[in-house]
XYZ file of N, CA and C in Angstrom:
471
model
N 47.398 40.081 -141.228
C 48.715 40.753 -141.204
C 48.417 42.208 -140.981
N 49.178 42.876 -140.146
C 49.035 44.287 -139.751
C 50.325 44.988 -140.319
N 50.099 46.175 -140.963
C 51.263 47.031 -141.303
C 51.209 48.343 -140.552
N 52.292 48.710 -139.984
C 52.374 49.997 -139.264
C 53.273 50.966 -140.033
N 52.918 52.139 -140.111
C 53.707 53.281 -140.666
C 53.859 54.347 -139.714
N 55.074 54.723 -139.245
C 55.202 55.916 -138.383
C 54.632 57.164 -139.071
N 53.867 57.919 -138.245
C 53.259 59.016 -138.656
C 54.229 60.292 -138.871
N 55.342 60.225 -138.096
C 56.280 61.364 -138.073
C 57.696 60.789 -137.706
N 58.654 61.699 -137.832
C 59.948 61.296 -137.257
C 59.981 61.534 -135.858
N 60.310 60.540 -135.092
C 60.202 60.614 -133.592
C 61.363 61.385 -133.055
N 61.145 62.272 -132.083
C 62.182 62.974 -131.452
C 62.573 62.393 -130.134
N 61.567 61.739 -129.493
C 61.704 61.069 -128.122
C 61.689 59.592 -128.309
N 62.278 58.914 -127.366
C 62.223 57.374 -127.433
C 60.752 56.909 -127.311
N 60.410 55.971 -127.963
C 59.094 55.397 -127.902
C 59.249 53.945 -127.290
N 58.534 53.688 -126.303
C 58.525 52.311 -125.633
C 57.328 51.661 -126.177
N 57.524 50.625 -126.950
C 56.441 49.975 -127.763
C 56.491 48.515 -127.644
N 56.518 48.016 -126.392
C 56.568 46.551 -126.238
C 55.149 45.897 -126.629
N 54.138 46.644 -126.922
C 52.833 46.156 -127.369
C 52.958 45.776 -128.881
N 54.072 46.166 -129.578
C 54.225 45.800 -130.973
C 54.864 44.403 -130.983
N 53.950 43.467 -130.854
C 54.367 42.060 -130.550
C 53.223 41.185 -131.111
N 53.521 40.169 -131.983
C 52.504 39.286 -132.498
C 51.595 38.582 -131.432
N 52.078 38.374 -130.241
C 51.319 37.819 -129.229
C 50.198 38.703 -128.746
N 50.566 40.030 -128.689
C 49.538 41.084 -128.244
C 48.556 41.258 -129.322
N 48.981 41.317 -130.710
C 48.057 41.635 -131.752
C 47.235 40.384 -132.164
N 47.549 39.211 -131.683
C 46.836 37.991 -132.143
C 45.404 38.160 -131.745
N 44.405 37.857 -132.693
C 43.023 37.871 -132.538
C 42.414 39.258 -132.169
N 43.082 40.304 -132.451
C 42.631 41.697 -132.230
C 42.278 42.283 -133.516
N 41.145 43.049 -133.505
C 40.778 43.880 -134.656
C 41.609 45.140 -134.709
N 41.763 45.772 -135.879
C 42.610 46.964 -136.010
C 42.212 48.005 -134.986
N 40.909 48.180 -134.759
C 40.505 49.185 -133.792
C 41.045 49.003 -132.347
N 41.096 47.660 -132.064
C 41.657 47.321 -130.671
C 43.119 47.541 -130.685
N 43.773 47.201 -131.803
C 45.299 47.438 -131.850
C 45.615 48.945 -131.736
N 44.705 49.782 -132.367
C 44.933 51.172 -132.376
C 44.946 51.732 -130.990
N 44.150 51.138 -130.091
C 44.046 51.674 -128.666
C 45.037 51.119 -127.751
N 45.990 50.274 -128.162
C 47.084 49.754 -127.308
C 47.941 50.931 -126.837
N 48.466 50.846 -125.592
C 49.184 51.937 -125.067
C 50.720 51.822 -125.359
N 51.259 52.956 -125.678
C 52.752 53.154 -125.854
C 53.104 54.379 -125.150
N 54.484 54.536 -125.013
C 55.014 55.757 -124.363
C 55.886 56.425 -125.351
N 55.591 57.716 -125.363
C 56.562 58.722 -126.206
C 57.124 59.593 -125.195
N 58.462 59.283 -124.862
C 59.096 60.023 -123.802
C 58.328 59.665 -122.499
N 57.902 60.721 -121.776
C 57.086 60.458 -120.543
C 55.589 60.626 -120.672
N 55.121 60.437 -121.913
C 53.663 60.714 -122.147
C 53.140 59.395 -122.727
N 52.082 58.839 -122.115
C 51.421 57.712 -122.528
C 50.424 58.038 -123.679
N 50.573 57.265 -124.720
C 49.709 57.507 -125.931
C 49.128 56.211 -126.421
N 48.220 56.324 -127.420
C 47.754 55.152 -128.108
C 48.586 54.909 -129.382
N 48.679 53.608 -129.772
C 49.444 53.257 -130.874
C 49.106 54.035 -132.119
N 47.702 54.243 -132.282
C 47.307 55.064 -133.490
C 47.676 56.571 -133.390
N 48.091 57.032 -132.318
C 48.512 58.424 -132.279
C 49.822 58.522 -132.976
N 50.647 57.493 -133.018
C 52.086 57.533 -133.643
C 52.265 56.746 -134.875
N 51.276 55.808 -135.175
C 51.405 54.985 -136.363
C 50.046 54.920 -137.025
N 50.181 54.904 -138.413
C 49.019 54.478 -139.262
C 48.971 53.003 -139.289
N 47.846 52.447 -139.116
C 47.702 50.997 -139.014
C 46.771 50.510 -140.116
N 47.295 49.521 -140.965
C 46.602 48.874 -141.986
C 46.502 47.419 -141.840
N 45.299 46.796 -142.082
C 45.135 45.355 -142.062
C 45.024 44.882 -143.513
N 45.895 43.778 -143.767
C 45.768 43.173 -145.058
C 44.950 41.820 -144.948
N 44.120 41.643 -145.782
C 43.247 40.532 -145.800
C 43.791 39.360 -146.542
N 45.012 38.947 -146.171
C 45.723 37.871 -146.890
C 45.625 36.624 -145.977
N 45.580 35.463 -146.637
C 45.488 34.198 -145.928
C 46.925 33.876 -145.431
N 46.921 33.485 -144.202
C 48.292 33.030 -143.619
C 48.096 31.619 -143.187
N 48.624 30.649 -144.012
C 48.423 29.224 -143.688
C 49.028 28.796 -142.316
N 50.046 29.568 -141.903
C 50.662 29.134 -140.588
C 49.820 29.523 -139.417
N 48.905 30.454 -139.570
C 48.072 30.979 -138.465
C 48.794 31.955 -137.533
N 50.106 32.171 -137.808
C 50.850 33.147 -136.974
C 50.491 34.532 -137.340
N 50.470 35.413 -136.361
C 50.383 36.779 -136.651
C 51.568 37.403 -137.307
N 51.407 38.256 -138.286
C 52.534 38.903 -138.972
C 52.371 40.445 -138.827
N 53.361 41.132 -138.362
C 53.450 42.540 -138.246
C 54.525 43.068 -139.177
N 54.242 44.041 -139.981
C 55.138 44.730 -140.765
C 55.261 46.207 -140.409
N 56.480 46.749 -140.241
C 56.708 48.120 -139.953
C 57.469 48.738 -141.115
N 56.979 49.735 -141.750
C 57.527 50.337 -142.922
C 57.890 51.813 -142.504
N 59.150 52.103 -142.447
C 59.558 53.430 -142.136
C 60.502 53.403 -141.039
N 61.100 54.579 -140.661
C 62.097 54.626 -139.605
C 61.581 54.390 -138.237
N 61.988 53.385 -137.634
C 61.623 53.092 -136.246
C 62.823 53.117 -135.318
N 63.812 53.923 -135.671
C 65.077 53.991 -134.988
C 64.969 54.400 -133.489
N 63.892 55.075 -133.119
C 63.663 55.517 -131.786
C 62.655 54.686 -131.073
N 62.213 53.633 -131.781
C 61.134 52.686 -131.255
C 61.800 51.557 -130.475
N 61.593 51.486 -129.189
C 62.286 50.460 -128.373
C 61.280 49.259 -128.023
N 61.927 48.107 -127.796
C 61.205 46.954 -127.205
C 60.282 46.233 -128.152
N 60.433 46.534 -129.501
C 59.577 45.736 -130.382
C 59.900 44.291 -130.289
N 58.810 43.427 -130.210
C 58.981 42.050 -130.050
C 59.517 41.606 -128.773
N 59.474 42.362 -127.771
C 59.893 41.928 -126.421
C 59.071 40.852 -125.881
N 59.687 39.769 -125.402
C 59.039 38.607 -124.789
C 58.162 37.856 -125.789
N 58.495 38.028 -127.027
C 57.674 37.414 -128.167
C 57.712 35.826 -128.037
N 56.545 35.241 -128.142
C 56.476 33.806 -128.085
C 56.159 33.081 -129.448
N 55.943 33.898 -130.492
C 55.612 33.332 -131.834
C 55.269 34.416 -132.799
N 55.040 34.055 -134.034
C 54.716 35.036 -135.016
C 55.906 35.553 -135.719
N 55.602 36.636 -136.532
C 56.663 37.218 -137.291
C 56.546 38.790 -137.246
N 57.725 39.516 -137.303
C 57.841 40.867 -137.373
C 58.827 41.132 -138.547
N 58.470 41.985 -139.518
C 59.384 42.381 -140.545
C 59.403 43.887 -140.526
N 60.628 44.515 -140.323
C 60.816 45.965 -140.289
C 61.646 46.370 -141.415
N 61.093 47.309 -142.169
C 61.675 47.926 -143.347
C 62.146 49.317 -143.073
N 63.369 49.336 -142.430
C 63.999 50.590 -141.920
C 64.706 50.326 -140.638
N 65.185 51.296 -140.004
C 66.017 51.110 -138.803
C 65.035 50.838 -137.510
N 65.630 50.156 -136.593
C 64.829 49.848 -135.383
C 65.627 50.202 -134.141
N 64.894 50.575 -133.084
C 65.511 51.029 -131.841
C 65.981 49.944 -130.955
N 66.385 50.255 -129.752
C 67.033 49.448 -128.730
C 66.054 48.348 -128.246
N 66.653 47.295 -127.744
C 65.967 46.204 -127.021
C 65.028 45.371 -128.082
N 65.332 45.284 -129.317
C 64.619 44.547 -130.225
C 64.543 43.066 -129.823
N 63.415 42.471 -129.702
C 63.373 41.067 -129.293
C 63.947 40.623 -128.010
N 63.967 41.517 -127.085
C 64.610 41.131 -125.774
C 63.709 40.109 -125.174
N 64.391 39.130 -124.575
C 63.754 37.984 -123.867
C 62.776 37.207 -124.817
N 63.086 37.267 -126.093
C 62.207 36.591 -127.059
C 62.354 35.108 -126.856
N 61.199 34.325 -127.016
C 61.116 33.001 -126.755
C 60.998 32.160 -128.027
N 60.323 32.757 -129.013
C 60.074 32.000 -130.296
C 59.638 33.046 -131.330
N 59.551 32.593 -132.676
C 59.096 33.531 -133.705
C 60.253 34.063 -134.457
N 60.047 34.971 -135.410
C 61.077 35.514 -136.247
C 60.933 36.949 -136.372
N 62.084 37.681 -136.213
C 62.087 39.136 -136.500
C 63.139 39.359 -137.610
N 62.730 40.065 -138.661
C 63.644 40.464 -139.796
C 63.779 41.929 -139.835
N 64.964 42.439 -139.804
C 65.118 43.842 -139.917
C 65.909 44.157 -141.238
N 65.256 45.010 -142.082
C 65.873 45.415 -143.373
C 66.398 46.832 -143.105
N 67.423 46.936 -142.299
C 67.975 48.186 -141.877
C 68.996 47.871 -140.711
N 69.203 48.844 -139.849
C 70.089 48.696 -138.732
C 69.282 48.525 -137.420
N 69.950 47.881 -136.496
C 69.348 47.721 -135.172
C 70.196 48.336 -134.125
N 69.561 49.019 -133.266
C 70.333 49.686 -132.168
C 70.850 48.658 -131.094
N 71.305 49.149 -130.057
C 71.875 48.298 -128.980
C 70.942 47.402 -128.307
N 71.433 46.338 -127.670
C 70.761 45.360 -126.909
C 69.757 44.496 -127.659
N 69.890 44.465 -129.041
C 69.010 43.532 -129.782
C 69.143 42.076 -129.357
N 68.103 41.374 -129.142
C 68.268 40.018 -128.679
C 68.778 39.710 -127.345
N 68.781 40.809 -126.487
C 69.368 40.627 -125.191
C 68.502 39.638 -124.306
N 69.155 38.706 -123.651
C 68.352 37.754 -122.842
C 67.504 36.836 -123.634
N 67.727 36.745 -124.939
C 66.951 35.923 -125.833
C 66.966 34.416 -125.505
N 65.835 33.733 -125.544
C 65.779 32.338 -125.162
C 65.425 31.455 -126.402
N 64.953 31.983 -127.498
C 64.610 31.221 -128.576
C 64.159 32.153 -129.810
N 63.839 31.525 -130.903
C 63.452 32.310 -132.057
C 64.680 32.791 -132.891
N 64.349 33.530 -133.888
C 65.416 34.040 -134.856
C 65.299 35.624 -135.064
N 66.429 36.314 -135.013
C 66.473 37.662 -135.434
C 67.427 37.820 -136.521
N 67.007 38.261 -137.744
C 67.892 38.576 -138.828
C 67.987 40.050 -139.053
N 69.243 40.540 -139.082
C 69.461 41.979 -139.254
C 70.191 42.149 -140.577
N 69.582 42.705 -141.615
C 70.160 42.961 -142.932
C 70.821 44.304 -142.967
N 71.597 44.616 -141.945
C 72.253 45.897 -141.765
C 73.278 45.690 -140.648
N 73.508 46.765 -139.908
C 74.417 46.736 -138.742
C 73.671 46.519 -137.497
N 74.344 45.984 -136.496
C 73.708 45.752 -135.149
C 74.596 46.627 -134.171
N 73.863 47.192 -133.233
C 74.406 48.102 -132.200
C 75.226 47.265 -131.129
N 75.642 47.937 -130.089
C 76.357 47.248 -128.997
C 75.454 46.268 -128.221
N 76.128 45.379 -127.567
C 75.447 44.446 -126.605
C 74.470 43.505 -127.270
N 74.771 43.098 -128.548
C 73.981 42.175 -129.219
C 73.814 40.802 -128.468
N 72.613 40.341 -128.102
C 72.449 39.167 -127.358
C 73.015 39.114 -125.976
N 73.407 40.283 -125.532
C 74.153 40.345 -124.153
C 73.245 40.199 -122.954
N 73.781 39.974 -121.808
C 73.027 39.993 -120.507
C 73.027 41.460 -120.106
N 71.941 41.765 -119.327
C 71.833 43.055 -118.717
C 72.872 43.187 -117.581
N 73.168 44.342 -117.200
C 74.242 44.560 -116.144
C 73.689 43.925 -114.883
N 74.538 43.075 -114.330
C 74.145 42.449 -113.153
C 73.703 41.052 -113.272
N 73.375 40.631 -114.533
C 72.960 39.277 -114.902
C 74.185 38.463 -115.287
N 74.235 37.233 -114.954
C 75.325 36.367 -115.286
C 75.187 35.733 -116.717
N 74.042 35.709 -117.235
C 73.836 34.947 -118.464
C 72.983 35.850 -119.355
N 73.434 35.957 -120.641
C 72.654 36.717 -121.566
C 71.843 35.727 -122.443
N 71.993 35.854 -123.767
C 71.266 34.976 -124.695
C 71.596 33.575 -124.459
N 70.581 32.665 -124.223
C 70.928 31.250 -124.095
C 69.913 30.441 -124.843
N 69.661 30.826 -126.131
C 68.796 30.099 -127.073
C 68.593 31.018 -128.214
N 68.068 30.389 -129.277
C 67.686 31.186 -130.401
C 68.933 31.407 -131.294
N 68.684 32.339 -132.315
C 69.708 32.605 -133.327
C 69.560 34.080 -133.729
N 70.726 34.714 -133.794
C 70.802 36.052 -134.317
C 71.817 36.080 -135.521
N 71.412 36.478 -136.749
C 72.180 36.659 -137.879
C 72.299 38.060 -138.275
N 73.523 38.564 -138.416
C 73.747 39.892 -138.863
C 74.576 39.947 -140.158
N 73.978 40.556 -141.155
C 74.596 40.652 -142.444
C 75.438 41.902 -142.639
N 75.496 42.782 -141.678
C 76.388 43.945 -141.721
C 77.414 43.828 -140.660
N 77.729 44.963 -140.030
C 78.750 44.946 -138.902
C 78.071 44.915 -137.561
N 78.921 44.334 -136.601
C 78.399 44.263 -135.248
C 79.345 45.079 -134.405
């Protein structure tokens, strides 16, 4: 299990599609720290923007678990194309959460910005707050949006 803590309040959008259980699977914290993300137009390492902690807990399912604690409201594409594992976010999360997700589970204990679950094919997203516009929607020009999986919102949509 890996826990990420934002080091600061982000002023620019962060493109972080590497925050994904499939990417973290079988990687050491040092390798995870070197993964590339974008802050605005600057490429950075994950460790430049997040503190990374590894918990030595047994996970009987064998699935990778990622926990994000803190405001990730500007962090986009978390869990994009996810094929398994779990992500738990304790705070708000940015756009394109779980986009094109195929399996696994994402739980948000806060609000999710627009396009959460867009083009989703499987898995589950639970939002214990409000969801932004275009929840599960197709992208402009696509005929079909979400066609599998489940999105549950406990707040407003």
